[in-house]
Amino acid sequence: MNEKQKEIMQIIQSQCINGREMDVPDIMKYSSSLTMQEVLEVIPFLENQGYIEVIEIDMCCSADYIVTEITKEGINILHS
């Protein structure tokens, strides 16, 4: 896992609590180093690995992502 993936997972772990969900701009608010493109690339990867739960909203030309939580597997990999 690279540093950008770890940073996004740490943001999700600290902010997606008590039912709070985050979209890409929300995640970017908590990082000074991530670009929108990086976040858009990392979210589907982390979801496919089973590290986060995501609601994907298909748009006509792209997709929007709403992150709902970090999974137990995600927490384990983040702290290993």
Short mmCIF file of N, CA and C in Angstrom, two decimals:
data_model
loop_
_atom_site.label_atom_id
_atom_site.label_comp_id
_atom_site.label_asym_id
_atom_site.label_seq_id
_atom_site.Cartn_x
_atom_site.Cartn_y
_atom_site.Cartn_z
N MET A 1 0.85 -1.18 0.00
CA MET A 1 0.00 0.00 0.00
C MET A 1 0.89 1.23 0.00
N ASN A 2 0.60 2.16 -0.91
CA ASN A 2 1.43 3.37 -0.98
C ASN A 2 0.93 4.45 -0.02
N GLU A 3 1.69 5.52 0.07
CA GLU A 3 1.39 6.59 1.04
C GLU A 3 0.06 7.29 0.75
N LYS A 4 -0.28 7.49 -0.51
CA LYS A 4 -1.54 8.15 -0.85
C LYS A 4 -2.73 7.29 -0.44
N GLN A 5 -2.64 5.99 -0.66
CA GLN A 5 -3.69 5.08 -0.25
C GLN A 5 -3.84 5.09 1.27
N LYS A 6 -2.72 5.05 1.98
CA LYS A 6 -2.76 5.10 3.45
C LYS A 6 -3.39 6.40 3.94
N GLU A 7 -2.99 7.51 3.31
CA GLU A 7 -3.54 8.81 3.74
C GLU A 7 -5.05 8.85 3.56
N ILE A 8 -5.54 8.37 2.43
CA ILE A 8 -6.98 8.38 2.19
C ILE A 8 -7.69 7.48 3.19
N MET A 9 -7.13 6.31 3.47
CA MET A 9 -7.76 5.41 4.44
C MET A 9 -7.75 6.01 5.84
N GLN A 10 -6.70 6.72 6.21
CA GLN A 10 -6.65 7.37 7.53
C GLN A 10 -7.71 8.47 7.63
N ILE A 11 -7.89 9.22 6.54
CA ILE A 11 -8.93 10.26 6.53
C ILE A 11 -10.30 9.62 6.69
N ILE A 12 -10.55 8.56 5.94
CA ILE A 12 -11.84 7.87 6.01
C ILE A 12 -12.07 7.32 7.41
N GLN A 13 -11.05 6.70 7.99
CA GLN A 13 -11.19 6.13 9.32
C GLN A 13 -11.52 7.19 10.36
N SER A 14 -10.91 8.36 10.25
CA SER A 14 -11.13 9.39 11.26
C SER A 14 -12.42 10.19 11.04
N GLN A 15 -12.92 10.23 9.81
CA GLN A 15 -14.06 11.09 9.51
C GLN A 15 -15.38 10.35 9.27
N CYS A 16 -15.32 9.12 8.79
CA CYS A 16 -16.56 8.36 8.53
C CYS A 16 -16.98 7.63 9.80
N ILE A 17 -17.48 8.41 10.74
CA ILE A 17 -17.93 7.85 12.02
C ILE A 17 -19.36 8.30 12.26
N ASN A 18 -20.08 7.50 13.02
CA ASN A 18 -21.48 7.81 13.35
C ASN A 18 -22.33 8.04 12.11
N GLY A 19 -22.10 7.25 11.07
CA GLY A 19 -22.91 7.34 9.86
C GLY A 19 -22.52 8.42 8.89
N ARG A 20 -21.46 9.15 9.19
CA ARG A 20 -21.03 10.22 8.29
C ARG A 20 -20.44 9.63 7.02
N GLU A 21 -20.80 10.19 5.88
CA GLU A 21 -20.28 9.77 4.59
C GLU A 21 -19.43 10.89 4.01
N MET A 22 -18.51 10.53 3.11
CA MET A 22 -17.62 11.51 2.50
C MET A 22 -17.61 11.34 0.99
N ASP A 23 -17.59 12.47 0.28
CA ASP A 23 -17.38 12.41 -1.16
C ASP A 23 -15.95 12.88 -1.43
N VAL A 24 -15.57 12.93 -2.71
CA VAL A 24 -14.19 13.28 -3.06
C VAL A 24 -13.78 14.65 -2.52
N PRO A 25 -14.58 15.71 -2.70
CA PRO A 25 -14.18 17.01 -2.13
C PRO A 25 -14.02 16.98 -0.61
N ASP A 26 -14.85 16.20 0.09
CA ASP A 26 -14.70 16.08 1.54
C ASP A 26 -13.34 15.49 1.90
N ILE A 27 -12.94 14.44 1.19
CA ILE A 27 -11.65 13.81 1.45
C ILE A 27 -10.52 14.80 1.19
N MET A 28 -10.64 15.57 0.13
CA MET A 28 -9.59 16.53 -0.23
C MET A 28 -9.46 17.64 0.80
N LYS A 29 -10.53 17.98 1.51
CA LYS A 29 -10.48 19.01 2.55
C LYS A 29 -9.50 18.65 3.66
N TYR A 30 -9.33 17.36 3.90
CA TYR A 30 -8.49 16.90 4.99
C TYR A 30 -7.07 16.56 4.56
N SER A 31 -6.72 16.86 3.30
CA SER A 31 -5.38 16.57 2.80
C SER A 31 -4.84 17.77 2.06
N SER A 32 -3.57 18.04 2.27
CA SER A 32 -2.93 19.14 1.53
C SER A 32 -2.12 18.62 0.36
N SER A 33 -2.01 17.29 0.23
CA SER A 33 -1.14 16.73 -0.81
C SER A 33 -1.86 15.98 -1.91
N LEU A 34 -3.12 15.63 -1.73
CA LEU A 34 -3.83 14.83 -2.71
C LEU A 34 -4.53 15.69 -3.76
N THR A 35 -4.49 15.23 -5.00
CA THR A 35 -5.25 15.88 -6.07
C THR A 35 -6.57 15.14 -6.25
N MET A 36 -7.51 15.78 -6.90
CA MET A 36 -8.80 15.14 -7.16
C MET A 36 -8.61 13.87 -7.99
N GLN A 37 -7.74 13.92 -8.97
CA GLN A 37 -7.49 12.75 -9.81
C GLN A 37 -6.95 11.58 -8.99
N GLU A 38 -6.05 11.86 -8.08
CA GLU A 38 -5.50 10.79 -7.23
C GLU A 38 -6.59 10.15 -6.37
N VAL A 39 -7.43 10.98 -5.78
CA VAL A 39 -8.52 10.45 -4.95
C VAL A 39 -9.46 9.61 -5.81
N LEU A 40 -9.79 10.11 -7.00
CA LEU A 40 -10.69 9.37 -7.90
C LEU A 40 -10.10 8.04 -8.35
N GLU A 41 -8.79 7.94 -8.42
CA GLU A 41 -8.13 6.69 -8.80
C GLU A 41 -8.03 5.72 -7.62
N VAL A 42 -7.79 6.24 -6.44
CA VAL A 42 -7.55 5.39 -5.27
C VAL A 42 -8.85 4.81 -4.71
N ILE A 43 -9.93 5.56 -4.71
CA ILE A 43 -11.19 5.08 -4.11
C ILE A 43 -11.65 3.75 -4.73
N PRO A 44 -11.74 3.62 -6.07
CA PRO A 44 -12.17 2.32 -6.61
C PRO A 44 -11.19 1.19 -6.29
N PHE A 45 -9.89 1.50 -6.25
CA PHE A 45 -8.90 0.49 -5.91
C PHE A 45 -9.12 -0.02 -4.48
N LEU A 46 -9.28 0.91 -3.54
CA LEU A 46 -9.49 0.51 -2.14
C LEU A 46 -10.79 -0.26 -1.97
N GLU A 47 -11.82 0.12 -2.72
CA GLU A 47 -13.09 -0.61 -2.67
C GLU A 47 -12.91 -2.03 -3.22
N ASN A 48 -12.24 -2.16 -4.34
CA ASN A 48 -12.02 -3.48 -4.94
C ASN A 48 -11.19 -4.40 -4.04
N GLN A 49 -10.31 -3.81 -3.23
CA GLN A 49 -9.51 -4.59 -2.29
C GLN A 49 -10.31 -4.98 -1.05
N GLY A 50 -11.50 -4.38 -0.88
CA GLY A 50 -12.33 -4.66 0.29
C GLY A 50 -11.97 -3.84 1.50
N TYR A 51 -11.23 -2.73 1.31
CA TYR A 51 -10.78 -1.91 2.43
C TYR A 51 -11.77 -0.82 2.83
N ILE A 52 -12.62 -0.40 1.90
CA ILE A 52 -13.62 0.64 2.20
C ILE A 52 -14.95 0.24 1.56
N GLU A 53 -16.02 0.82 2.08
CA GLU A 53 -17.36 0.65 1.51
C GLU A 53 -17.71 1.94 0.77
N VAL A 54 -18.20 1.79 -0.47
CA VAL A 54 -18.45 2.95 -1.33
C VAL A 54 -19.80 2.81 -2.02
N ILE A 55 -20.49 3.92 -2.14
CA ILE A 55 -21.67 4.00 -3.00
C ILE A 55 -21.20 4.69 -4.28
N GLU A 56 -21.37 4.04 -5.41
CA GLU A 56 -20.96 4.63 -6.68
C GLU A 56 -22.19 5.15 -7.40
N ILE A 57 -22.14 6.41 -7.79
CA ILE A 57 -23.24 7.04 -8.52
C ILE A 57 -22.77 7.26 -9.95
N ASP A 58 -23.38 6.52 -10.88
CA ASP A 58 -23.00 6.64 -12.28
C ASP A 58 -23.58 7.93 -12.87
N MET A 59 -22.71 8.70 -13.48
CA MET A 59 -23.11 9.92 -14.17
C MET A 59 -23.01 9.62 -15.67
N CYS A 60 -23.41 10.52 -16.50
CA CYS A 60 -23.37 10.26 -17.94
C CYS A 60 -21.94 10.06 -18.45
N CYS A 61 -20.99 10.79 -17.92
CA CYS A 61 -19.61 10.73 -18.43
C CYS A 61 -18.60 10.23 -17.41
N SER A 62 -19.02 10.00 -16.20
CA SER A 62 -18.08 9.59 -15.15
C SER A 62 -18.88 8.98 -13.99
N ALA A 63 -18.22 8.84 -12.87
CA ALA A 63 -18.87 8.32 -11.67
C ALA A 63 -18.51 9.21 -10.49
N ASP A 64 -19.41 9.29 -9.54
CA ASP A 64 -19.15 10.00 -8.30
C ASP A 64 -19.14 8.95 -7.20
N TYR A 65 -18.31 9.15 -6.21
CA TYR A 65 -18.16 8.17 -5.14
C TYR A 65 -18.52 8.78 -3.80
N ILE A 66 -19.30 8.03 -3.03
CA ILE A 66 -19.62 8.39 -1.66
C ILE A 66 -19.05 7.28 -0.78
N VAL A 67 -18.07 7.61 0.04
CA VAL A 67 -17.45 6.63 0.92
C VAL A 67 -18.25 6.59 2.21
N THR A 68 -18.63 5.36 2.61
CA THR A 68 -19.46 5.22 3.81
C THR A 68 -18.69 4.75 5.02
N GLU A 69 -17.62 3.95 4.81
CA GLU A 69 -16.85 3.48 5.97
C GLU A 69 -15.58 2.77 5.53
N ILE A 70 -14.68 2.60 6.49
CA ILE A 70 -13.52 1.74 6.31
C ILE A 70 -13.92 0.38 6.89
N THR A 71 -13.55 -0.70 6.22
CA THR A 71 -13.92 -2.03 6.69
C THR A 71 -12.94 -2.53 7.75
N LYS A 72 -13.31 -3.61 8.41
CA LYS A 72 -12.40 -4.21 9.40
C LYS A 72 -11.10 -4.63 8.72
N GLU A 73 -11.21 -5.17 7.50
CA GLU A 73 -10.01 -5.54 6.76
C GLU A 73 -9.16 -4.31 6.48
N GLY A 74 -9.81 -3.20 6.14
CA GLY A 74 -9.09 -1.95 5.89
C GLY A 74 -8.36 -1.46 7.13
N ILE A 75 -9.03 -1.54 8.27
CA ILE A 75 -8.40 -1.13 9.53
C ILE A 75 -7.20 -2.01 9.83
N ASN A 76 -7.35 -3.32 9.63
CA ASN A 76 -6.26 -4.25 9.89
C ASN A 76 -5.06 -3.96 9.00
N ILE A 77 -5.28 -3.73 7.73
CA ILE A 77 -4.17 -3.48 6.79
C ILE A 77 -3.53 -2.13 7.08
N LEU A 78 -4.33 -1.16 7.50
CA LEU A 78 -3.80 0.17 7.81
C LEU A 78 -2.88 0.13 9.02
N HIS A 79 -3.18 -0.72 9.98
CA HIS A 79 -2.40 -0.79 11.22
C HIS A 79 -1.35 -1.89 11.21
N SER A 80 -1.15 -2.53 10.05
CA SER A 80 -0.14 -3.59 10.00
C SER A 80 1.21 -3.06 9.55
#
